[in-house]
PDB file of C-alpha atoms in Angstrom:
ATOM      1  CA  UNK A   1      26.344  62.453  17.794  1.00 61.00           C
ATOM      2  CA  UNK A   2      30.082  63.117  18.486  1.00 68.00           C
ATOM      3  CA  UNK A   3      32.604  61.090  18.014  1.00 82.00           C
ATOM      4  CA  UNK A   4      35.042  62.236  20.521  1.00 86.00           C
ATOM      5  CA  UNK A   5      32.948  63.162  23.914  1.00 84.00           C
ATOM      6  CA  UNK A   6      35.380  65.454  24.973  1.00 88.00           C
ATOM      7  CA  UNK A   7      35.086  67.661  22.400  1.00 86.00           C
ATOM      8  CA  UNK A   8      31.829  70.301  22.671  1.00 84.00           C
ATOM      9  CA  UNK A   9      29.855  72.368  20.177  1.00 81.00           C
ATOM     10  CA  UNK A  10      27.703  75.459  21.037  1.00 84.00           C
ATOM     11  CA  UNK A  11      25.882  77.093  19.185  1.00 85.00           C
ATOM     12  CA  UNK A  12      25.143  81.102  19.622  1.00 86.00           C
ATOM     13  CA  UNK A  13      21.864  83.011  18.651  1.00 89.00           C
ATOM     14  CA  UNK A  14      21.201  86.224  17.014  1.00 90.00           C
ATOM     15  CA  UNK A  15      21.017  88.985  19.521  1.00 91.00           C
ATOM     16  CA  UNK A  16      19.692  92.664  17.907  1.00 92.00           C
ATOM     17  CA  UNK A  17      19.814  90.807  14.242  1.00 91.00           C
ATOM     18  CA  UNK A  18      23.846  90.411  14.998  1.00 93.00           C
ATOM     19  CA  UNK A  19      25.970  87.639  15.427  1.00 93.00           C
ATOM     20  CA  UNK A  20      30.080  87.356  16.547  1.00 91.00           C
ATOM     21  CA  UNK A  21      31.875  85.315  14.640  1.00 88.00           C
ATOM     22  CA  UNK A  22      35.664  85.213  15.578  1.00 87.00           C
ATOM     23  CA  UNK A  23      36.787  88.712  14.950  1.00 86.00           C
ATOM     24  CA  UNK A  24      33.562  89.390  12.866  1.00 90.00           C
ATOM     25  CA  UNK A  25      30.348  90.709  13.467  1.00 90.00           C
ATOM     26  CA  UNK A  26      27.722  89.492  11.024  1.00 93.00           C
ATOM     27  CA  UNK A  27      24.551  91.946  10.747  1.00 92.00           C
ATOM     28  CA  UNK A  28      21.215  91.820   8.791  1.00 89.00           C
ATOM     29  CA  UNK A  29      20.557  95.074   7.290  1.00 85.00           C
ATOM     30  CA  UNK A  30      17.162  96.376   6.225  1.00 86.00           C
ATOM     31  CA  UNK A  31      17.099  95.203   2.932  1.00 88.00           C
ATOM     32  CA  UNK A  32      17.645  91.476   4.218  1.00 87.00           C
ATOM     33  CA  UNK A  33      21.135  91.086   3.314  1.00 90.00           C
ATOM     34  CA  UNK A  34      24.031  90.800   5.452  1.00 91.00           C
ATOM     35  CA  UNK A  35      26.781  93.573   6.494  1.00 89.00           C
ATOM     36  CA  UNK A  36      30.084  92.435   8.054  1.00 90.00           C
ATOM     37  CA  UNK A  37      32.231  94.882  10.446  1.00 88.00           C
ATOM     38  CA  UNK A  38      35.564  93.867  12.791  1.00 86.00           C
ATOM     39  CA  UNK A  39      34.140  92.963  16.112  1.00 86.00           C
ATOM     40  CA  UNK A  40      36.217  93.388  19.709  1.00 80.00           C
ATOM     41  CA  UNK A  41      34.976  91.459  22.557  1.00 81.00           C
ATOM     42  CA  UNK A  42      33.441  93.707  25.885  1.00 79.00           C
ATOM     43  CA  UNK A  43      36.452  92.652  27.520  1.00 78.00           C
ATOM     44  CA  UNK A  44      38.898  93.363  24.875  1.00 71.00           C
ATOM     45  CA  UNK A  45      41.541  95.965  26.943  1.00 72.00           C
ATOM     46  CA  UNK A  46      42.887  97.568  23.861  1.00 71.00           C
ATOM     47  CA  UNK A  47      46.780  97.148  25.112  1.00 74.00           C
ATOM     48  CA  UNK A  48      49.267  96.560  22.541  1.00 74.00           C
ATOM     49  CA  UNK A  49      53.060  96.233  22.680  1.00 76.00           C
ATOM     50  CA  UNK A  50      55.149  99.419  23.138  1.00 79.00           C
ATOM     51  CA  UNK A  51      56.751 100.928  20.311  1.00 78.00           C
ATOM     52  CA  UNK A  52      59.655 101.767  22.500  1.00 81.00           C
ATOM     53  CA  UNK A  53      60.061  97.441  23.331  1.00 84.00           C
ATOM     54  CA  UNK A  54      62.892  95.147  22.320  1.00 88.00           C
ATOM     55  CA  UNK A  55      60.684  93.397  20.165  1.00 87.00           C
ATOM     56  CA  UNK A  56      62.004  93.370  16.566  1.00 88.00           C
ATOM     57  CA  UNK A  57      60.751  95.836  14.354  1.00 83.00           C
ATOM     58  CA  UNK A  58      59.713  93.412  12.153  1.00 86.00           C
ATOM     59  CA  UNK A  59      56.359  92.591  14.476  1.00 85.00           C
ATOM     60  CA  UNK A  60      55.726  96.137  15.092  1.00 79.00           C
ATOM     61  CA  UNK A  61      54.928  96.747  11.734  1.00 79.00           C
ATOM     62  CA  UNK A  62      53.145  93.868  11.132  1.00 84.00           C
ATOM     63  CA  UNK A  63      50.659  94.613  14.224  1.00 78.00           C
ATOM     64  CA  UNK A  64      50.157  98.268  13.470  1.00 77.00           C
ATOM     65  CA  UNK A  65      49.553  96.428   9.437  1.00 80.00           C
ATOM     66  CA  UNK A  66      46.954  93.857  10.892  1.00 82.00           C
ATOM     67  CA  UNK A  67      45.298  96.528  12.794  1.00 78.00           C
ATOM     68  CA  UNK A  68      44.160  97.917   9.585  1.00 78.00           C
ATOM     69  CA  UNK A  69      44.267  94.961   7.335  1.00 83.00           C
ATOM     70  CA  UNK A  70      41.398  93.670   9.096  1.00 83.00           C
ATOM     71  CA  UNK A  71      39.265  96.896   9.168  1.00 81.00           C
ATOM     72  CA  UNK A  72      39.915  96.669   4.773  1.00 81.00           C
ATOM     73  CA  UNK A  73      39.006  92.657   5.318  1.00 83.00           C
ATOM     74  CA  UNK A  74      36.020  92.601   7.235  1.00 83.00           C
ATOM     75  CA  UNK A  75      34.413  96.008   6.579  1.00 83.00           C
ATOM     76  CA  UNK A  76      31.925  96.157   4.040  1.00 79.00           C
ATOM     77  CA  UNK A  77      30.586  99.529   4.692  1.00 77.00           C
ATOM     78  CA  UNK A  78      33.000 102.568   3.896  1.00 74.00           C
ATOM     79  CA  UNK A  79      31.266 104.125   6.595  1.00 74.00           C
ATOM     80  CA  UNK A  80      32.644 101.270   9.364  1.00 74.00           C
ATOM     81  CA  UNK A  81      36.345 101.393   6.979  1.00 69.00           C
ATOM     82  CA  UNK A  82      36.376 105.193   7.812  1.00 70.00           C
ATOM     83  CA  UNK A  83      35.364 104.234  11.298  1.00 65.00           C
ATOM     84  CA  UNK A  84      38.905 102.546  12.529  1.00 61.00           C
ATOM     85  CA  UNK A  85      39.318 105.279  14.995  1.00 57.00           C
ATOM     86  CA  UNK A  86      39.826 102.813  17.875  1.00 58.00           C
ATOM     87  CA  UNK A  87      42.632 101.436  15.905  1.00 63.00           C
ATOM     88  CA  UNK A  88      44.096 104.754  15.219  1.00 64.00           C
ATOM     89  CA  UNK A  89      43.724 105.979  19.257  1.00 62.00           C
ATOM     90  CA  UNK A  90      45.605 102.424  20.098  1.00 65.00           C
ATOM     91  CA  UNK A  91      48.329 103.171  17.484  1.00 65.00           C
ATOM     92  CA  UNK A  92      48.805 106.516  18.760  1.00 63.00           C
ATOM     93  CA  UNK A  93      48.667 105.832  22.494  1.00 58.00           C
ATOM     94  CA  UNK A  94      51.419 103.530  22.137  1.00 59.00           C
ATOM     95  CA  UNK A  95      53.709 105.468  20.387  1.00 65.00           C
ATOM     96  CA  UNK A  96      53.457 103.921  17.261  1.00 65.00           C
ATOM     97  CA  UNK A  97      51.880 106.984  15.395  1.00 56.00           C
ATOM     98  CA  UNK A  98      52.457 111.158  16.285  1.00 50.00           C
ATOM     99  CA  UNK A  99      49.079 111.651  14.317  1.00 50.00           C
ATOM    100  CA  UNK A 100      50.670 112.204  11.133  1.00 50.00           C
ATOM    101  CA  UNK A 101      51.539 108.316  10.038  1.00 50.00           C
ATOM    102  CA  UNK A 102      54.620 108.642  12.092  1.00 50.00           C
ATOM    103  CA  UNK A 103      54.998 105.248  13.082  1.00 50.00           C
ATOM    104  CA  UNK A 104      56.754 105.138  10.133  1.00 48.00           C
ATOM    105  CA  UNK A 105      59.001 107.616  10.746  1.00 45.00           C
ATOM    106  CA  UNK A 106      60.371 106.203  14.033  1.00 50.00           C
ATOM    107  CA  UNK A 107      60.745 102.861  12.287  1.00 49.00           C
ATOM    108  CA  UNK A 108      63.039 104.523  10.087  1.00 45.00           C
ATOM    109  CA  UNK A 109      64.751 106.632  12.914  1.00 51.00           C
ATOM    110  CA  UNK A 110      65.195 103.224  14.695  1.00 55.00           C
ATOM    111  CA  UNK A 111      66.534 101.609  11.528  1.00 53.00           C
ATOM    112  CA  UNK A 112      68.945 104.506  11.439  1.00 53.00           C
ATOM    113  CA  UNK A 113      70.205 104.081  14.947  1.00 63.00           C
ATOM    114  CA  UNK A 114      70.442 100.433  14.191  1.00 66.00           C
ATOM    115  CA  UNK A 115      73.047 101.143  11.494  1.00 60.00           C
ATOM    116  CA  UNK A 116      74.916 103.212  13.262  1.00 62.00           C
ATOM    117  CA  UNK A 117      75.614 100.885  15.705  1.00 68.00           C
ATOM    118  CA  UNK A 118      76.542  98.431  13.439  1.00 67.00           C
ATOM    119  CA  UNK A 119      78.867 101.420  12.261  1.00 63.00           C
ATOM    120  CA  UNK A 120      80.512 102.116  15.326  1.00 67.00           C
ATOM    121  CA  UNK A 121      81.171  97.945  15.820  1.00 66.00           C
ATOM    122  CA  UNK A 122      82.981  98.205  12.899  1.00 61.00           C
TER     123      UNK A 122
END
């Protein structure tokens, strides 16, 4: 019994011994335990900001961060932790990463800039 009507619960089976929970997938393995990986819906479109955006820096870094945070959180496998290649492709088709952590390097050359603007106001 609910108390507020409006207010629905569902409930979702087991389909090939796995089961989505938010951003996890929950998986029995062979021995009967249970193995936890990051899990992106079939409709998930993989589009991120643009590096190159007005957005501050601030939440481009912490996006390219969660990205990877939650492949560390919710991977228990190092096989599925060495497995973020979907994150990596995103990061690097958005300009975020050259292939050699270089996000990081054009958050520095855009801190740079930034400084030298506040230069020239000056």
């Amino acid at each position: 019994m609910n108390i507020f009507p409006d207010i629905q619960f569902t409930m979702e089976e087991e389909v090939n011994n796995q089961l989505a929970f938010f951003d996890v997938l929950v998986c029995h393995n062979q021995g009967g335990g249970l193995n936890t990986k990051v899990f992106r819906k079939v409709t998930n479109t993989m589009q991120v900001q643009q590096f190159n955006s007005n957005h501050p820096i601030s939440h481009k870094r912490s996006f390219v961060r969660m990205l990877y945070r939650r492949v560390e959180m919710h991977c228990q496998d190092t096989e599925d932790k060495n497995d973020s290649s979907v994150d990596d492709a995103v990061v690097h088709d958005e300009d975020y990463d050259d292939g050699d952590g270089g996000w990081k390097k054009k958050k520095m050359k855009h801190k740079r800039e930034e400084e030298e603007e506040e230069e020239e106001d000056e």
